[in-house]
CSV table of C-alpha atoms and ligand atoms in Angstrom, one decimal:
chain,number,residue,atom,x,y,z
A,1,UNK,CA,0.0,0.0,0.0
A,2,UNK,CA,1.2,3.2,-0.6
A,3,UNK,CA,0.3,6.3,1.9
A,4,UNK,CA,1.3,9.8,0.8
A,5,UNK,CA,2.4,12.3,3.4
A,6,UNK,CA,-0.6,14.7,1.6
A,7,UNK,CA,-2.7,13.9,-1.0
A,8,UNK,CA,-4.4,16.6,-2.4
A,9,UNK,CA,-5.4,15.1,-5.5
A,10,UNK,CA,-8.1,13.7,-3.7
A,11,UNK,CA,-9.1,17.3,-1.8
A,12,UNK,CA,-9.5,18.2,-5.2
A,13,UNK,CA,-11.9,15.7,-6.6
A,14,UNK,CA,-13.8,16.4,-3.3
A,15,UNK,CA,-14.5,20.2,-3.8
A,16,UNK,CA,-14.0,20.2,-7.8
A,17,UNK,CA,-17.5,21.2,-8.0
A,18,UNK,CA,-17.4,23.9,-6.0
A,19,UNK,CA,-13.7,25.2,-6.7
A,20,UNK,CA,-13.6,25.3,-10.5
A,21,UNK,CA,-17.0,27.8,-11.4
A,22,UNK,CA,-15.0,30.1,-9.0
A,23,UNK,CA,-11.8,30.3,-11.2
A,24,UNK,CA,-14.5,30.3,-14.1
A,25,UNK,CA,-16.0,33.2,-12.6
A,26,UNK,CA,-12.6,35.3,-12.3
A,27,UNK,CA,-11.4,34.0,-15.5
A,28,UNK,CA,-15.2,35.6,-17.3
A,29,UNK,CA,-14.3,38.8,-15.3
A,30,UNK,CA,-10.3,39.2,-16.3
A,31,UNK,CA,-9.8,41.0,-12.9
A,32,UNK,CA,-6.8,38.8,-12.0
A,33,UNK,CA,-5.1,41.5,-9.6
A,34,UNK,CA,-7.3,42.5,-6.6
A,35,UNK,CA,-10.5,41.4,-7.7
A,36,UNK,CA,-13.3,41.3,-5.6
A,37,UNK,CA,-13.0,37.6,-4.2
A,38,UNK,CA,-9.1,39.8,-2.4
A,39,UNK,CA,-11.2,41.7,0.0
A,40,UNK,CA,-14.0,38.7,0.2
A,41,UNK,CA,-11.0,36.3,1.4
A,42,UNK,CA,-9.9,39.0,3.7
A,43,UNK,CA,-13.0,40.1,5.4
A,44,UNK,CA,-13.6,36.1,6.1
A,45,UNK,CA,-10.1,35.3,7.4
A,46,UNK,CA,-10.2,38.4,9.8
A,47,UNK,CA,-13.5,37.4,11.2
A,48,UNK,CA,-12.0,34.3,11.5
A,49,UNK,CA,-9.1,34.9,13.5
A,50,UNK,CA,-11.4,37.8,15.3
A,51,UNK,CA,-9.0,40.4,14.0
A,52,UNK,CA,-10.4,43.8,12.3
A,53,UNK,CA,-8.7,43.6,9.1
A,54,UNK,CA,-7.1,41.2,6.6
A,55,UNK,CA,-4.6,42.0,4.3
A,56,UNK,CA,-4.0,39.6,1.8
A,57,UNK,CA,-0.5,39.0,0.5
A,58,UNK,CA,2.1,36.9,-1.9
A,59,UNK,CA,3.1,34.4,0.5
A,60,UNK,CA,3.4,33.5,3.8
A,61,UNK,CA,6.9,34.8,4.2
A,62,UNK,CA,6.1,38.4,3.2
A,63,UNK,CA,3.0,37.7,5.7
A,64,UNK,CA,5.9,37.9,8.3
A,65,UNK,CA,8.4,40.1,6.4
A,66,UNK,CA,5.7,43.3,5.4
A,67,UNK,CA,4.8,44.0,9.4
A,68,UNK,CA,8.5,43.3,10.7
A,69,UNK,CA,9.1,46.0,7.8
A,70,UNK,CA,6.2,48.0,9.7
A,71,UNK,CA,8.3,48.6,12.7
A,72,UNK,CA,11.7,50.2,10.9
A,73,UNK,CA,14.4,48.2,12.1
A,74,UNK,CA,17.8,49.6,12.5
A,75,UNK,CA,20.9,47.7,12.4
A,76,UNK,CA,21.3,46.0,15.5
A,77,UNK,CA,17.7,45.4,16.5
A,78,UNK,CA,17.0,42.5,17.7
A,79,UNK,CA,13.8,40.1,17.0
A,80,UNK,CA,13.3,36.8,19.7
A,81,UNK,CA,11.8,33.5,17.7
A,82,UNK,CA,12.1,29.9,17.8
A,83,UNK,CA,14.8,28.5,16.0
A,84,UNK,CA,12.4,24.8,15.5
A,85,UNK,CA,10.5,26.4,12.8
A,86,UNK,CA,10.2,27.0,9.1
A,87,UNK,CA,12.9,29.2,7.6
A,88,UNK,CA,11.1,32.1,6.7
A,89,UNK,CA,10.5,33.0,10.1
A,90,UNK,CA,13.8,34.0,10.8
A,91,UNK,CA,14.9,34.7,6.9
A,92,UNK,CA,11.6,37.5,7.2
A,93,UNK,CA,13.6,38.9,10.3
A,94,UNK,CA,16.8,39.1,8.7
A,95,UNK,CA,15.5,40.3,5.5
A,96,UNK,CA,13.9,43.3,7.2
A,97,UNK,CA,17.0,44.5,8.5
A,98,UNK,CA,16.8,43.2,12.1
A,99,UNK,CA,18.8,40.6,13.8
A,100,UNK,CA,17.0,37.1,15.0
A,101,UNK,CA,17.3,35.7,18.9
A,102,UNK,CA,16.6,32.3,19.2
A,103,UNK,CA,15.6,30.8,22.1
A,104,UNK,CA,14.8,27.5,23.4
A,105,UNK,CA,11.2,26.1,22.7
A,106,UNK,CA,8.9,23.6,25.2
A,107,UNK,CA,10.0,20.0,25.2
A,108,UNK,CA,6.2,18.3,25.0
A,109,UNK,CA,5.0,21.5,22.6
A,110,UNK,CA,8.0,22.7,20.6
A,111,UNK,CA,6.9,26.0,20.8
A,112,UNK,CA,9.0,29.0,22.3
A,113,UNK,CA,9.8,28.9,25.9
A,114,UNK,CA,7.7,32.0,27.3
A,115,UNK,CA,10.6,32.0,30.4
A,116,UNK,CA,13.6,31.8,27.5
A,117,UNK,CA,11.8,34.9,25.8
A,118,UNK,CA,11.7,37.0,28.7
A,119,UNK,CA,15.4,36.1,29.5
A,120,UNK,CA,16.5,37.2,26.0
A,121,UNK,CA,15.3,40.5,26.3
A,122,UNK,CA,17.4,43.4,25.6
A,123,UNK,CA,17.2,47.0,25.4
A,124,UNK,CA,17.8,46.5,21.5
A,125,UNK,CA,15.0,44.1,21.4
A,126,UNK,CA,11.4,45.0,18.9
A,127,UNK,CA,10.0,42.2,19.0
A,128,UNK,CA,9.0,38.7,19.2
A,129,UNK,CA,7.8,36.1,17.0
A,130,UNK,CA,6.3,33.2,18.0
A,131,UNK,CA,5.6,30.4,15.9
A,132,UNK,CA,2.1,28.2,16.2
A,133,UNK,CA,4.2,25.1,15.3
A,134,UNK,CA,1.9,22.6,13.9
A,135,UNK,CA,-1.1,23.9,14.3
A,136,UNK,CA,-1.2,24.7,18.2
A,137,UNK,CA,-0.8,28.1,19.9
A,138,UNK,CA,2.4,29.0,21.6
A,139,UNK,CA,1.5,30.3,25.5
A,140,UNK,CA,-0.3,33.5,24.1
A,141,UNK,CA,-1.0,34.6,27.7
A,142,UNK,CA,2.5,34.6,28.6
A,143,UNK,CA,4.2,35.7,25.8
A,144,UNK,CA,1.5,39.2,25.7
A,145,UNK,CA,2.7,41.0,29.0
A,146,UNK,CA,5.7,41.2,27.5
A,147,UNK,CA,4.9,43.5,24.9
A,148,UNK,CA,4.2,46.4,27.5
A,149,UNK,CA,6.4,45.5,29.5
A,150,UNK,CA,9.1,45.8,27.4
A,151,UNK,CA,8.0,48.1,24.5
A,152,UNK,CA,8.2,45.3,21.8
A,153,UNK,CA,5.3,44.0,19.1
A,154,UNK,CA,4.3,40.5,19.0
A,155,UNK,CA,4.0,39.1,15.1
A,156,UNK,CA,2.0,35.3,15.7
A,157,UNK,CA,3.3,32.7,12.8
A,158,UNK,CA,0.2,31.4,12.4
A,159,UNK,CA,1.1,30.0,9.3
A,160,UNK,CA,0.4,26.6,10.5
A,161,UNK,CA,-2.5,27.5,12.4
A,162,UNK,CA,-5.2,28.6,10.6
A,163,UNK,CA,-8.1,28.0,13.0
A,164,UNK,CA,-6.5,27.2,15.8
A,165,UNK,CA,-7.6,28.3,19.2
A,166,UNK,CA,-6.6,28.6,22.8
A,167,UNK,CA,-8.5,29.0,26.4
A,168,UNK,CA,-7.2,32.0,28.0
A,169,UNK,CA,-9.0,32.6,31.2
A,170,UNK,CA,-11.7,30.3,30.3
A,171,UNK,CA,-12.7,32.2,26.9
A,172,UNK,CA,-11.6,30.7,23.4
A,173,UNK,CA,-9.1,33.1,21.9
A,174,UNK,CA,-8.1,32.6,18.1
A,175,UNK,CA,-4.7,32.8,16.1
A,176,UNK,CA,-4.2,36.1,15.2
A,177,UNK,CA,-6.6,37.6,18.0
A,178,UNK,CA,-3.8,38.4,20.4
A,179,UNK,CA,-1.1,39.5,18.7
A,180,UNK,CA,-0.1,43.1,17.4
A,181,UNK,CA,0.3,41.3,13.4
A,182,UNK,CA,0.0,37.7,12.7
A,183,UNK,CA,0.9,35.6,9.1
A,184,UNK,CA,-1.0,33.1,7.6
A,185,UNK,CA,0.7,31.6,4.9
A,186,UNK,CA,-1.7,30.2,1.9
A,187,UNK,CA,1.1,27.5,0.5
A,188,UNK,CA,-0.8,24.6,-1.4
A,189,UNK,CA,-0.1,21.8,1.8
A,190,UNK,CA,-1.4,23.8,4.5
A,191,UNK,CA,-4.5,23.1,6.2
A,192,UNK,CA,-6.2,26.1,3.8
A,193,UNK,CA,-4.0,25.8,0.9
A,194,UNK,CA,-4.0,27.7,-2.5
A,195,UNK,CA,-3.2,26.3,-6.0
A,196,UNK,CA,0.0,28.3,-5.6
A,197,UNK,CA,1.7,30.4,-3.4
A,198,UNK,CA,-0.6,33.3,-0.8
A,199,UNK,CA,-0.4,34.5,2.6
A,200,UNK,CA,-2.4,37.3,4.5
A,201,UNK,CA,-1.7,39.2,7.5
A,202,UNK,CA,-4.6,40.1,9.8
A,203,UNK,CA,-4.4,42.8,12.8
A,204,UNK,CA,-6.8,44.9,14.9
A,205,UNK,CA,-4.5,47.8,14.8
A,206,UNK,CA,-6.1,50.3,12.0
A,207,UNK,CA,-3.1,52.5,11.5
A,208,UNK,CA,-0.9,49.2,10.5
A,209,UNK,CA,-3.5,48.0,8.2
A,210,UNK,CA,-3.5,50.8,6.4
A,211,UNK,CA,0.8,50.6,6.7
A,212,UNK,CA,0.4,47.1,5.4
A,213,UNK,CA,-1.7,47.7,2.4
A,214,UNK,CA,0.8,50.5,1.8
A,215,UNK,CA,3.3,48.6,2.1
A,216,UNK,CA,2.1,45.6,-0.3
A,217,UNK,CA,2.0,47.7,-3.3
A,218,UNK,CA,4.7,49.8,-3.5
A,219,UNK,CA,4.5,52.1,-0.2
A,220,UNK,CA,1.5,54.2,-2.1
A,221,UNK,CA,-2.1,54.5,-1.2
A,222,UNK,CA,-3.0,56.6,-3.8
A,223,UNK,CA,-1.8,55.3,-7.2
A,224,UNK,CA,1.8,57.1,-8.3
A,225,UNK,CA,2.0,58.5,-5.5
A,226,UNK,CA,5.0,56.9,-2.6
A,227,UNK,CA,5.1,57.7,0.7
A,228,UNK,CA,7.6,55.0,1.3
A,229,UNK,CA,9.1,52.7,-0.5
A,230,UNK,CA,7.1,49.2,-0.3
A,231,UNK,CA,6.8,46.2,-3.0
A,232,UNK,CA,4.4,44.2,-4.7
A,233,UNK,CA,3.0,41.5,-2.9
A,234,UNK,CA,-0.2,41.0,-3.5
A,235,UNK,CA,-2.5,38.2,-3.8
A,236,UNK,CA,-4.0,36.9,-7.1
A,237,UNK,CA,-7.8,37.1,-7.8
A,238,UNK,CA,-7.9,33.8,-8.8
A,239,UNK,CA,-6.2,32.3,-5.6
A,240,UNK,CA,-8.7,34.3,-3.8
A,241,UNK,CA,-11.3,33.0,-5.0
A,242,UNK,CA,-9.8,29.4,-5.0
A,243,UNK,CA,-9.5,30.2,-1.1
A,244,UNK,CA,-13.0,31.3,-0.8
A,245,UNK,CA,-14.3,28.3,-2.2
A,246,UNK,CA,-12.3,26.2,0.2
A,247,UNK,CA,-12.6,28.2,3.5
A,248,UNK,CA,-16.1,26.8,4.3
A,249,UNK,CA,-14.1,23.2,4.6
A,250,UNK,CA,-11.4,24.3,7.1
A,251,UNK,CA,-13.5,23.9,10.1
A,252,UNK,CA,-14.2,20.1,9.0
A,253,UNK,CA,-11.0,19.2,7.6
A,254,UNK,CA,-9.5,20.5,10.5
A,255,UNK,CA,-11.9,18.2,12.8
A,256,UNK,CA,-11.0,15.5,10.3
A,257,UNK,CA,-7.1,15.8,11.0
A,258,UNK,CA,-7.7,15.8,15.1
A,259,UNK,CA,-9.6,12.5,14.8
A,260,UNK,CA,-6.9,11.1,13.3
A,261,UNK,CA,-4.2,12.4,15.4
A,262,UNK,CA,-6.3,11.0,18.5
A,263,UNK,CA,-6.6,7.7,16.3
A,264,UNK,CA,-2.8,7.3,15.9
A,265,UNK,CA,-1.9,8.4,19.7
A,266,UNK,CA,-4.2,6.1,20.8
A,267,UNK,CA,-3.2,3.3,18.8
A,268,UNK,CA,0.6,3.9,19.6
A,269,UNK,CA,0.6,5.2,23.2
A,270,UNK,CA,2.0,1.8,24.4
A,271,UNK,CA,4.9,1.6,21.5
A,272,UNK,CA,8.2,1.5,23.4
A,273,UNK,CA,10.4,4.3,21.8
A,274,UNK,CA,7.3,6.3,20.4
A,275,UNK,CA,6.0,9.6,22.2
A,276,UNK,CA,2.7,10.8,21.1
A,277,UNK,CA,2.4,14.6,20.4
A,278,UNK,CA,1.5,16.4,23.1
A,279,UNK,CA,-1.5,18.8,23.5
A,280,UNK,CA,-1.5,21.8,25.6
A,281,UNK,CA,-4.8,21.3,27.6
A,282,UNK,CA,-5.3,24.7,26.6
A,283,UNK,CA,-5.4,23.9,23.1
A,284,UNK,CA,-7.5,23.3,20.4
A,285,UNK,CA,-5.0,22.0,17.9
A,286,UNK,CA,-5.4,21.7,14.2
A,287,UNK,CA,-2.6,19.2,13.3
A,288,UNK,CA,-1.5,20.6,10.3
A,289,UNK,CA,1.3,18.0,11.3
A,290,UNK,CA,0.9,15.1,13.8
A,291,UNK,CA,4.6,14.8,14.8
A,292,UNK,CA,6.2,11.9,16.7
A,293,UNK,CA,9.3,12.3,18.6
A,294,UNK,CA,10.7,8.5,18.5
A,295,UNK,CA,14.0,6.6,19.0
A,296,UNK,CA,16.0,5.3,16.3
A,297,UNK,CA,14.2,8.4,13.9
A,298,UNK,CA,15.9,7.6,10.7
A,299,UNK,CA,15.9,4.0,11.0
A,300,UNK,CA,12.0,4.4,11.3
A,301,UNK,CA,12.3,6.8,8.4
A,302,UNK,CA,13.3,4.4,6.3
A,303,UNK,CA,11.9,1.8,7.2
A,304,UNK,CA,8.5,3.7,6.5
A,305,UNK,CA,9.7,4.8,3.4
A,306,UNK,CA,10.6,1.2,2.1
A,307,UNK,CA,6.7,0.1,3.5
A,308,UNK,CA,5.5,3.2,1.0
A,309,UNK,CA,4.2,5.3,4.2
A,310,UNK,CA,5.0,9.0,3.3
A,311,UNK,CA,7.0,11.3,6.5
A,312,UNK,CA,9.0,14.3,6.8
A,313,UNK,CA,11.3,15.4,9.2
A,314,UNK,CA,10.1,19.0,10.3
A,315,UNK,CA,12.7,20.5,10.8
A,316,UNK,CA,16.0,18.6,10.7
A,317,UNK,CA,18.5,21.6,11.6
A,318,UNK,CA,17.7,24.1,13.6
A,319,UNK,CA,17.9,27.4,12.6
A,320,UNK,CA,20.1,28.5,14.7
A,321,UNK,CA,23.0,25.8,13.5
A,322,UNK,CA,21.8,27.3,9.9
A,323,UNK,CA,25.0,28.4,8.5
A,324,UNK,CA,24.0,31.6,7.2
A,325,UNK,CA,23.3,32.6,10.7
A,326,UNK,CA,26.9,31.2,12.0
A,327,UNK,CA,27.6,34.7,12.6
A,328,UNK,CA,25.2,34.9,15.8
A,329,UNK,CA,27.6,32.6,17.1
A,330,UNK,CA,25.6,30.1,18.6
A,331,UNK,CA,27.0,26.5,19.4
A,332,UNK,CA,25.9,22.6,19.5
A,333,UNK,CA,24.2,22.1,23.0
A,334,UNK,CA,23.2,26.2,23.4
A,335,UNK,CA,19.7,25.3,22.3
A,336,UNK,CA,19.4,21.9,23.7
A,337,UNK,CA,15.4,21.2,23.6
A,338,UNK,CA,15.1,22.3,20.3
A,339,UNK,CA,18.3,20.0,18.9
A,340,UNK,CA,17.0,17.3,20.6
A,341,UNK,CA,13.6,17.9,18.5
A,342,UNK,CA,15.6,17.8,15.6
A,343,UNK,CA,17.2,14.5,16.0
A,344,UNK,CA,13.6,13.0,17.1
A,345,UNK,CA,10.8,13.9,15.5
A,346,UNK,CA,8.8,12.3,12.2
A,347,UNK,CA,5.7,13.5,10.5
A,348,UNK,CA,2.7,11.1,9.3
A,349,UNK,CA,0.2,11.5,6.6
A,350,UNK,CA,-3.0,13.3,9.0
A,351,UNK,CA,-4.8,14.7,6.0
A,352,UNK,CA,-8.6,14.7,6.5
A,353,UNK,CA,-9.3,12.1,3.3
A,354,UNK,CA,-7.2,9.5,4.9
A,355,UNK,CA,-9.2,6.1,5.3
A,356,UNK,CA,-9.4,3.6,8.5
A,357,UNK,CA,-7.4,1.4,6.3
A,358,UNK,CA,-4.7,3.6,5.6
A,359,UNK,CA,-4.1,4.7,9.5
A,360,UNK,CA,-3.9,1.4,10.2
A,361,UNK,CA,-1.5,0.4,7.7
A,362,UNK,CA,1.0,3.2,9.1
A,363,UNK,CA,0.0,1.8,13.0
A,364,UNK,CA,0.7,-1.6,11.7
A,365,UNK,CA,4.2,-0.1,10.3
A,366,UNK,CA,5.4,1.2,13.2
A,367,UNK,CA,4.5,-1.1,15.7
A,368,UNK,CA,6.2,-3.7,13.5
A,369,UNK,CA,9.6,-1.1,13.4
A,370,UNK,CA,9.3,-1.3,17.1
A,371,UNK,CA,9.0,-4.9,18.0
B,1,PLP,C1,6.0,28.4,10.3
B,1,PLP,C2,6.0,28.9,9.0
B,1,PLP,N1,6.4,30.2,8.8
B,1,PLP,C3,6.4,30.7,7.5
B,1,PLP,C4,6.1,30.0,6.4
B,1,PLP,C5,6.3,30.6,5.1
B,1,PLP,O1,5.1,30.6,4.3
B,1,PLP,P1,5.2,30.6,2.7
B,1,PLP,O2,5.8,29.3,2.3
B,1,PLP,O3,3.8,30.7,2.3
B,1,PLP,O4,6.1,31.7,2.3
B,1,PLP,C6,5.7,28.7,6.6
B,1,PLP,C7,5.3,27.8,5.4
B,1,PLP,O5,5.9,27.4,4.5
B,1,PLP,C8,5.7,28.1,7.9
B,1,PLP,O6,5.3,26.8,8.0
C-alpha cells in the first residue's frame, strides 16, 4: 500500500465542484489582480481569527516580512523567535533589517519557551515572533505582558495554524486575535491551501492596516504617489477565489485531522520508543502536522519509506545551526530542547481524506519497526 504524506489530489476531486465555477467566474471577469474575491478572502479570514482587518499578501513569508518592515528596524535590532521552525520565520527577520534571537522552545509542545523569551530580552529588542508550530498556539497569555512590559510587538506565525484556538482565562481566543500582526501563509499543503503560493496578515491595529496595504504595493495608497518605499506582494484574484471556495471546509477538515491524530496516539501510546504529540490542555489543535518524537528516527524513516508510508522530518537543523546565521555565534548544546527535537521527531500522513485502512496500515508499520 502506498500512503502519501498529503494527497491533495483527492481534496480536489472532493471540492472540484465547487472550486472550479470560481476560477470560471474570475477568469469571465479578467480581474486577475485585486479582484473582488481579495477583499472577500480578507474580510472572512479576519472574522476568523477575530482580528479587524485582513490583508491579503504573496506568501506566507512576506506575511511575516511586510509587518516586521512595519516597525523600521535599525541595524542591531533585535527580533526573539524559535529556532524549531520553518525558515522564513527567521529569513523575514533578517531580511527586514533586524537581527534574529533564538531561544529555546517547550520540550512536550516545541513552541517557544515564554521564560527563554523573557530572558532574552534586551534594550535592542522590537519584537517577538512566535511560531504556532503545527497547528497549536504557543502560550499567548505569557508571551502578551511582554509587549508592554518591554515596549516590543508580537507578530504570531500562524502559518500553520489557521483556525486554531486557545483558552485563556476560560474564553476561546483565536490565532491572530492576540497578537499586534500575525501571518497566515496560503502555501498549497497547509490546512487552507491555495493552487499556488498566498499569505495574508490580519491585525486589529487600523493605522498598520493601512501601513500594510501600503506597504504591499509599493508604499502608495493613492496610485503614483510613494510615501515610502514598499513592493508588490499581492495576492492573485484567482487564488482568492480558489480560497474562498475552500474556507467553508477548514473547520471540518480540521476536525477530520484531530480525529486522526487522536486515532494514531491512541493506537501507539503503548509503542516502546514512540511519544505521542502532546497537547496543551489549553489547546484546540489543528494538526496541520501530527509529529512523533521516537528513537532510532531515521531507521524508522526508512523503514516507512521502504513500506510506501510517506513522513518528513520538520525540521531537521535548527535554525540556529543554519550556516547563514553562524555569525550569531551560537554552538551545539546552546539550544538543547530544540536540537534534541531535531534529532527525534517524524511527521505522518494526517490529512482529513485518509481512510481507517490507511491509519492502520502506518500503525501496523510502526509497531512492526518497534517490536
Ligand atoms: C511556520 C512557517 N512560517 C512561515 C512560512 C512561510 O510561508 P510561505 O511558504 O507561504 O512563504 C511557513 C510555510 O511554509 C511556515 O510553516
Amino acid at each position: 500500500m502506498n500512503v502519501p504524506l498529503l494527497d491533495l489530489v483527492a481534496q480536489f476531486r472532493a471540492i472540484e465542484g465547487e472550486v472550479l465555477p470560481a476560477i470560471r467566474n474570475v477568469i469571465e471577469s479578467q480581474q486577475f489582480i485585486m479582484g473582488p474575491t481579495v477583499p472577500q478572502l480578507e474580510a472572512a479570514v479576519a472574522r476568523l481569527s477575530h482580528a479587524r482587518h485582513g490583508i491579503a499578501c504573496a506568501s506566507g513569508t512576506d506575511a511575516l516580512l511586510l509587518p516586521l518592515r512595519a516597525l523600521n528596524l535599525a541595524p542591531g535590532d533585535e527580533v526573539i523567535t524559535t529556532p524549531f521552525t520553518f525558515f522564513a520565520t527567521a529569513g523575514a527577520i533578517h531580511n527586514a533589517g533586524g537581527t534574529p534571537v533564538f531561544v529555546d522552545v517547550d520540550a512536550d509542545t516545541f513552541n517557544i519557551d515564554p521564560a527563554a523569551v523573557e530572558r532574552a530580552v534586551t534594550p535592542r529588542t522590537r519584537a517577538i515572533i512566535p511560531v504556532h508550530l503545527y497547528g497549536q498556539l504557543a502560550a499567548m497569555e505569557r508571551l502578551l505582558p511582554l509587549a508592554p512590559r518591554y515596549g516590543l510587538k508580537i507578530i504570531e506565525d500562524a502559518c500553520q495554524a489557521i483556525g486554531a484556538r486557545r483558552s485563556i482565562d476560560g474564553e476561546w481566543r483565536q490565532a491572530g486575535e492576540l497578537g499586534w500582526a500575525t501571518a497566515y501563509s496560503f502555501f498549497p499543503s497547509k490546512n487552507l491551501g491555495a493552487w499556488g503560493d498566498g499569505g495574508m496578515i490580519v491585525t486589529s491595529d487600523d493605522g498598520t492596516a493601512e501601513r500594510l496595504r501600503r506597504l504591499r504595493l509599493h508604499g502608495g495608497a493613492k496610485q503614483y504617489h510613494h510615501d515610502e518605499v514598499g513592493t508588490n506582494s499581492r495576492l492573485d484574484t484567482l487564488q482568492a477565489a480558489v480560497l474562498v471556495a475552500k474556507l467553508p471546509h477548514l473547520a471540518p477538515w480540521s476536525a477530520g485531522r484531530r480525529e486522526h491524530a487522536a486515532y494514531y496516539s491512541r493506537a501507539l501510546a503503548d509503542v516502546p520508543g514512540v511519544r505521542t504529540p502532546v497537547i496543551d490542555p489549553q489547546n484546540e489543535h489543528i494538526f496541520h502536522q501530527y509529529t512523533l518524537r521516537v528513537e532510532r528516527r531515521d531507521e524508522l524513516q526508512a523503514h516507512l519509506r521502504a513500506r510506501g508510508v510517506g513522513n518528513a522530518v520538520y525540521y531537521p537543523i535548527p535554525l540556529h545551526r543554519q550556516p547563514c546565521f553562524a555569525h550569531l555565534r551560537y554552538q551545539v548544546g546552546s539550544l538543547p530542547a530544540a536540537e534534541q527535537a531535531a534529532r527525534e521527531v517524524i511527521s505522518l500522513p494526517v490529512y482529513p481524506e485518509l481512510t481507517t485502512v490507511q491509519l492502520d496500515y502506518v500503525i501496523d508499520a510502526i509497531r512492526g519497526f518497534y517490536r
